[in-house]
Amino acid sequence: MEKFVLEKELAKDLKLIKMTSFKDMRGEYIKSYSYRDLSSLGIDTKFLEDNYLISKKGSIRGLHYQRDNPEAKLIRCLEGSIMDIVVDLRKDSDTYKKVFKIRLSRGDDLLFSIPDGFAHGFISLTDSTVLYKSSNYYYPKDQYGVSIFSSEIGLDKILEEENIENVIVTEKDKSHAKIRDI
């Protein structure tokens, strides 16, 4: 079976990976995680948790990050479709405060590898299920956020293009700082 393939590197260590899959008359086999394959692509991260997020169409999650306990993440859309959004918060980065958006869908066999130092979130374009691996544990007192309503993200354009009329977002996520204020 073939190894994972680097589809694209959007910024230093921010990578889109094509997983290994095999289809025949019985169905489909997908290798969704391989430490060996990922480390050969420069992703040498030990993941500590798996999290499933089941979201309704129009749901907005994030953008979240932890300052003292940063997390690298590995994102995969198991059902439906999402617009995954990250903001580079690494002050020494050439892409500091830059926004990156990637559409992930069931069947595209893509993993989105996000290193430490990024705020992360997504918009559920359909009812969706997302699996993400995290390199650290969740610490509620170390939870911070970036506003999805920051102009740099272009939320209105995404919603219009995807024909999403109603969004579902928590009060906490509505209250996060805009990118320009971080």
mmCIF file of C-alpha atoms in Angstrom:
data_model
loop_
_atom_site.group_PDB
_atom_site.id
_atom_site.type_symbol
_atom_site.label_atom_id
_atom_site.label_comp_id
_atom_site.label_asym_id
_atom_site.label_seq_id
_atom_site.Cartn_x
_atom_site.Cartn_y
_atom_site.Cartn_z
ATOM 1 C CA MET A 1 0.000 0.000 0.000
ATOM 2 C CA GLU A 2 1.250 3.474 -0.877
ATOM 3 C CA LYS A 3 2.349 6.072 1.641
ATOM 4 C CA PHE A 4 0.646 9.372 2.374
ATOM 5 C CA VAL A 5 1.414 12.147 -0.106
ATOM 6 C CA LEU A 6 2.010 15.834 0.561
ATOM 7 C CA GLU A 7 -0.631 17.637 -1.522
ATOM 8 C CA LYS A 8 0.344 21.163 -0.529
ATOM 9 C CA GLU A 9 2.282 23.132 2.069
ATOM 10 C CA LEU A 10 0.367 26.359 2.687
ATOM 11 C CA ALA A 11 2.818 27.817 5.228
ATOM 12 C CA LYS A 12 5.743 26.473 7.221
ATOM 13 C CA ASP A 13 4.548 23.126 8.628
ATOM 14 C CA LEU A 14 0.890 23.766 7.633
ATOM 15 C CA LYS A 15 0.229 20.827 5.318
ATOM 16 C CA LEU A 16 -2.531 19.187 3.340
ATOM 17 C CA ILE A 17 -1.968 15.423 3.109
ATOM 18 C CA LYS A 18 -3.548 12.822 0.823
ATOM 19 C CA MET A 19 -4.300 9.616 2.743
ATOM 20 C CA THR A 20 -3.879 6.115 1.394
ATOM 21 C CA SER A 21 -7.070 4.446 0.175
ATOM 22 C CA PHE A 22 -8.020 1.320 -1.695
ATOM 23 C CA LYS A 23 -11.379 0.485 -3.275
ATOM 24 C CA ASP A 24 -12.665 -2.760 -4.693
ATOM 25 C CA MET A 25 -15.968 -4.647 -5.004
ATOM 26 C CA ARG A 26 -16.097 -5.186 -1.221
ATOM 27 C CA GLY A 27 -15.909 -1.508 -0.366
ATOM 28 C CA GLU A 28 -13.135 0.797 0.703
ATOM 29 C CA TYR A 29 -10.060 0.749 2.916
ATOM 30 C CA ILE A 30 -8.597 4.047 4.134
ATOM 31 C CA LYS A 31 -5.441 4.400 6.186
ATOM 32 C CA SER A 32 -6.292 7.533 8.167
ATOM 33 C CA TYR A 33 -3.235 7.701 10.391
ATOM 34 C CA SER A 34 0.336 6.488 10.163
ATOM 35 C CA TYR A 35 3.031 8.011 12.341
ATOM 36 C CA ARG A 36 5.683 6.604 9.999
ATOM 37 C CA ASP A 37 4.086 8.067 6.850
ATOM 38 C CA LEU A 38 3.472 11.451 8.465
ATOM 39 C CA SER A 39 6.974 11.694 9.932
ATOM 40 C CA SER A 40 8.410 11.007 6.464
ATOM 41 C CA LEU A 41 6.543 14.188 5.406
ATOM 42 C CA GLY A 42 8.030 16.225 8.260
ATOM 43 C CA ILE A 43 5.093 15.824 10.653
ATOM 44 C CA ASP A 44 6.776 14.340 13.708
ATOM 45 C CA THR A 45 3.945 14.932 16.170
ATOM 46 C CA LYS A 46 2.778 12.624 18.937
ATOM 47 C CA PHE A 47 -0.999 12.932 19.223
ATOM 48 C CA LEU A 48 -2.600 12.491 22.670
ATOM 49 C CA GLU A 49 -6.343 12.786 21.988
ATOM 50 C CA ASP A 50 -8.923 12.060 19.307
ATOM 51 C CA ASN A 51 -12.052 14.225 19.221
ATOM 52 C CA TYR A 52 -15.235 13.857 17.171
ATOM 53 C CA LEU A 53 -17.334 16.901 16.383
ATOM 54 C CA ILE A 54 -20.820 16.338 15.002
ATOM 55 C CA SER A 55 -22.176 19.618 13.646
ATOM 56 C CA LYS A 56 -25.301 20.904 11.956
ATOM 57 C CA LYS A 57 -25.139 22.838 8.689
ATOM 58 C CA GLY A 58 -24.180 26.446 9.429
ATOM 59 C CA SER A 59 -22.440 25.632 12.713
ATOM 60 C CA ILE A 60 -19.312 27.640 13.440
ATOM 61 C CA ARG A 61 -16.689 26.240 15.793
ATOM 62 C CA GLY A 62 -13.774 28.402 16.839
ATOM 63 C CA LEU A 63 -11.351 29.741 16.095
ATOM 64 C CA HIS A 64 -9.610 28.339 19.202
ATOM 65 C CA TYR A 65 -6.068 28.047 20.517
ATOM 66 C CA GLN A 66 -4.187 27.481 23.773
ATOM 67 C CA ARG A 67 -1.309 29.810 24.696
ATOM 68 C CA ASP A 68 0.517 27.881 27.414
ATOM 69 C CA ASN A 69 -0.406 24.405 26.174
ATOM 70 C CA PRO A 70 -0.335 24.741 22.378
ATOM 71 C CA GLU A 71 -1.824 22.020 20.219
ATOM 72 C CA ALA A 72 -0.874 20.649 16.852
ATOM 73 C CA LYS A 73 -3.931 19.139 15.161
ATOM 74 C CA LEU A 74 -4.689 16.664 12.418
ATOM 75 C CA ILE A 75 -8.137 17.286 10.892
ATOM 76 C CA ARG A 76 -10.277 14.929 8.825
ATOM 77 C CA CYS A 77 -13.875 15.312 7.652
ATOM 78 C CA LEU A 78 -15.650 11.944 8.018
ATOM 79 C CA GLU A 79 -19.124 13.020 6.860
ATOM 80 C CA GLY A 80 -20.423 16.046 5.010
ATOM 81 C CA SER A 81 -18.289 19.058 4.192
ATOM 82 C CA ILE A 82 -16.568 21.838 6.141
ATOM 83 C CA MET A 83 -14.528 24.959 5.490
ATOM 84 C CA ASP A 84 -11.578 24.558 7.824
ATOM 85 C CA ILE A 85 -9.999 27.864 8.851
ATOM 86 C CA VAL A 86 -6.715 28.604 10.599
ATOM 87 C CA VAL A 87 -4.867 31.791 11.519
ATOM 88 C CA ASP A 88 -1.094 31.778 11.979
ATOM 89 C CA LEU A 89 -0.340 33.238 15.426
ATOM 90 C CA ARG A 90 3.389 32.437 15.413
ATOM 91 C CA LYS A 91 4.930 35.895 15.881
ATOM 92 C CA ASP A 92 8.204 34.878 14.205
ATOM 93 C CA SER A 93 6.422 33.475 11.131
ATOM 94 C CA ASP A 94 6.467 34.998 7.640
ATOM 95 C CA THR A 95 2.715 34.342 7.566
ATOM 96 C CA TYR A 96 1.885 35.844 10.990
ATOM 97 C CA LYS A 97 -1.853 36.678 11.217
ATOM 98 C CA LYS A 98 -2.496 35.229 7.750
ATOM 99 C CA VAL A 99 -5.735 33.269 7.258
ATOM 100 C CA PHE A 100 -5.775 29.891 5.494
ATOM 101 C CA LYS A 101 -8.995 28.161 4.396
ATOM 102 C CA ILE A 102 -9.322 24.579 3.190
ATOM 103 C CA ARG A 103 -12.488 22.760 2.175
ATOM 104 C CA LEU A 104 -12.579 19.212 3.547
ATOM 105 C CA SER A 105 -15.250 16.694 2.561
ATOM 106 C CA ARG A 106 -16.119 13.061 2.995
ATOM 107 C CA GLY A 107 -14.418 11.082 0.276
ATOM 108 C CA ASP A 108 -11.590 13.504 -0.516
ATOM 109 C CA ASP A 109 -9.110 11.440 1.557
ATOM 110 C CA LEU A 110 -7.451 14.598 2.901
ATOM 111 C CA LEU A 111 -5.844 15.325 6.255
ATOM 112 C CA PHE A 112 -5.111 18.903 7.296
ATOM 113 C CA SER A 113 -2.005 19.049 9.494
ATOM 114 C CA ILE A 114 -1.907 22.167 11.670
ATOM 115 C CA PRO A 115 1.216 22.841 13.756
ATOM 116 C CA ASP A 116 1.400 24.507 17.178
ATOM 117 C CA GLY A 117 0.776 28.242 17.064
ATOM 118 C CA PHE A 118 -2.383 28.412 14.949
ATOM 119 C CA ALA A 119 -5.942 29.300 15.910
ATOM 120 C CA HIS A 120 -8.287 26.710 14.416
ATOM 121 C CA GLY A 121 -11.969 26.399 13.630
ATOM 122 C CA PHE A 122 -14.435 25.514 10.914
ATOM 123 C CA ILE A 123 -17.800 26.222 9.364
ATOM 124 C CA SER A 124 -20.007 23.208 8.735
ATOM 125 C CA LEU A 125 -21.152 23.573 5.113
ATOM 126 C CA THR A 126 -23.497 20.582 5.510
ATOM 127 C CA ASP A 127 -24.332 18.390 8.469
ATOM 128 C CA SER A 128 -20.873 17.042 9.222
ATOM 129 C CA THR A 129 -18.693 14.846 11.378
ATOM 130 C CA VAL A 130 -15.080 15.858 11.930
ATOM 131 C CA LEU A 131 -12.334 13.843 13.590
ATOM 132 C CA TYR A 132 -9.315 15.668 14.882
ATOM 133 C CA LYS A 133 -6.233 14.482 16.654
ATOM 134 C CA SER A 134 -4.590 16.816 19.154
ATOM 135 C CA SER A 135 -1.020 16.834 20.439
ATOM 136 C CA ASN A 136 -2.087 18.216 23.817
ATOM 137 C CA TYR A 137 -4.946 17.957 26.264
ATOM 138 C CA TYR A 138 -7.724 20.530 26.513
ATOM 139 C CA TYR A 139 -7.161 23.074 29.286
ATOM 140 C CA PRO A 140 -10.298 25.243 29.723
ATOM 141 C CA LYS A 141 -8.389 27.997 31.559
ATOM 142 C CA ASP A 142 -5.922 28.213 28.649
ATOM 143 C CA GLN A 143 -8.602 28.548 25.945
ATOM 144 C CA TYR A 144 -8.421 31.647 23.728
ATOM 145 C CA GLY A 145 -9.958 32.538 20.418
ATOM 146 C CA VAL A 146 -9.940 34.567 17.242
ATOM 147 C CA SER A 147 -13.232 35.940 15.939
ATOM 148 C CA ILE A 148 -14.701 34.170 12.920
ATOM 149 C CA PHE A 149 -16.169 37.597 12.137
ATOM 150 C CA SER A 150 -12.716 39.110 11.452
ATOM 151 C CA SER A 151 -12.844 40.732 8.012
ATOM 152 C CA GLU A 152 -9.737 38.811 6.899
ATOM 153 C CA ILE A 153 -11.680 35.531 7.104
ATOM 154 C CA GLY A 154 -14.389 36.582 4.664
ATOM 155 C CA LEU A 155 -17.247 34.788 6.432
ATOM 156 C CA ASP A 156 -19.987 36.550 4.436
ATOM 157 C CA LYS A 157 -18.483 35.390 1.142
ATOM 158 C CA ILE A 158 -18.209 31.781 2.363
ATOM 159 C CA LEU A 159 -21.826 31.779 3.570
ATOM 160 C CA GLU A 160 -23.063 33.294 0.302
ATOM 161 C CA GLU A 161 -21.096 30.867 -1.900
ATOM 162 C CA GLU A 162 -22.326 27.893 0.141
ATOM 163 C CA ASN A 163 -25.932 29.165 0.353
ATOM 164 C CA ILE A 164 -25.930 29.146 4.162
ATOM 165 C CA GLU A 165 -28.553 31.548 5.500
ATOM 166 C CA ASN A 166 -28.413 30.803 9.222
ATOM 167 C CA VAL A 167 -25.326 30.308 11.354
ATOM 168 C CA ILE A 168 -25.097 28.632 14.733
ATOM 169 C CA VAL A 169 -22.356 30.068 16.934
ATOM 170 C CA THR A 170 -21.892 30.179 20.707
ATOM 171 C CA GLU A 171 -21.788 33.451 22.619
ATOM 172 C CA LYS A 172 -18.248 32.566 23.676
ATOM 173 C CA ASP A 173 -17.091 32.226 20.061
ATOM 174 C CA LYS A 174 -18.875 35.473 19.146
ATOM 175 C CA SER A 175 -16.862 37.316 21.802
ATOM 176 C CA HIS A 176 -13.340 36.456 20.586
ATOM 177 C CA ALA A 177 -10.915 39.214 19.544
ATOM 178 C CA LYS A 178 -10.592 40.194 15.894
ATOM 179 C CA ILE A 179 -7.338 39.296 14.141
ATOM 180 C CA ARG A 180 -6.213 42.936 14.009
ATOM 181 C CA ASP A 181 -6.593 43.207 17.821
ATOM 182 C CA ILE A 182 -4.436 40.215 18.714
#
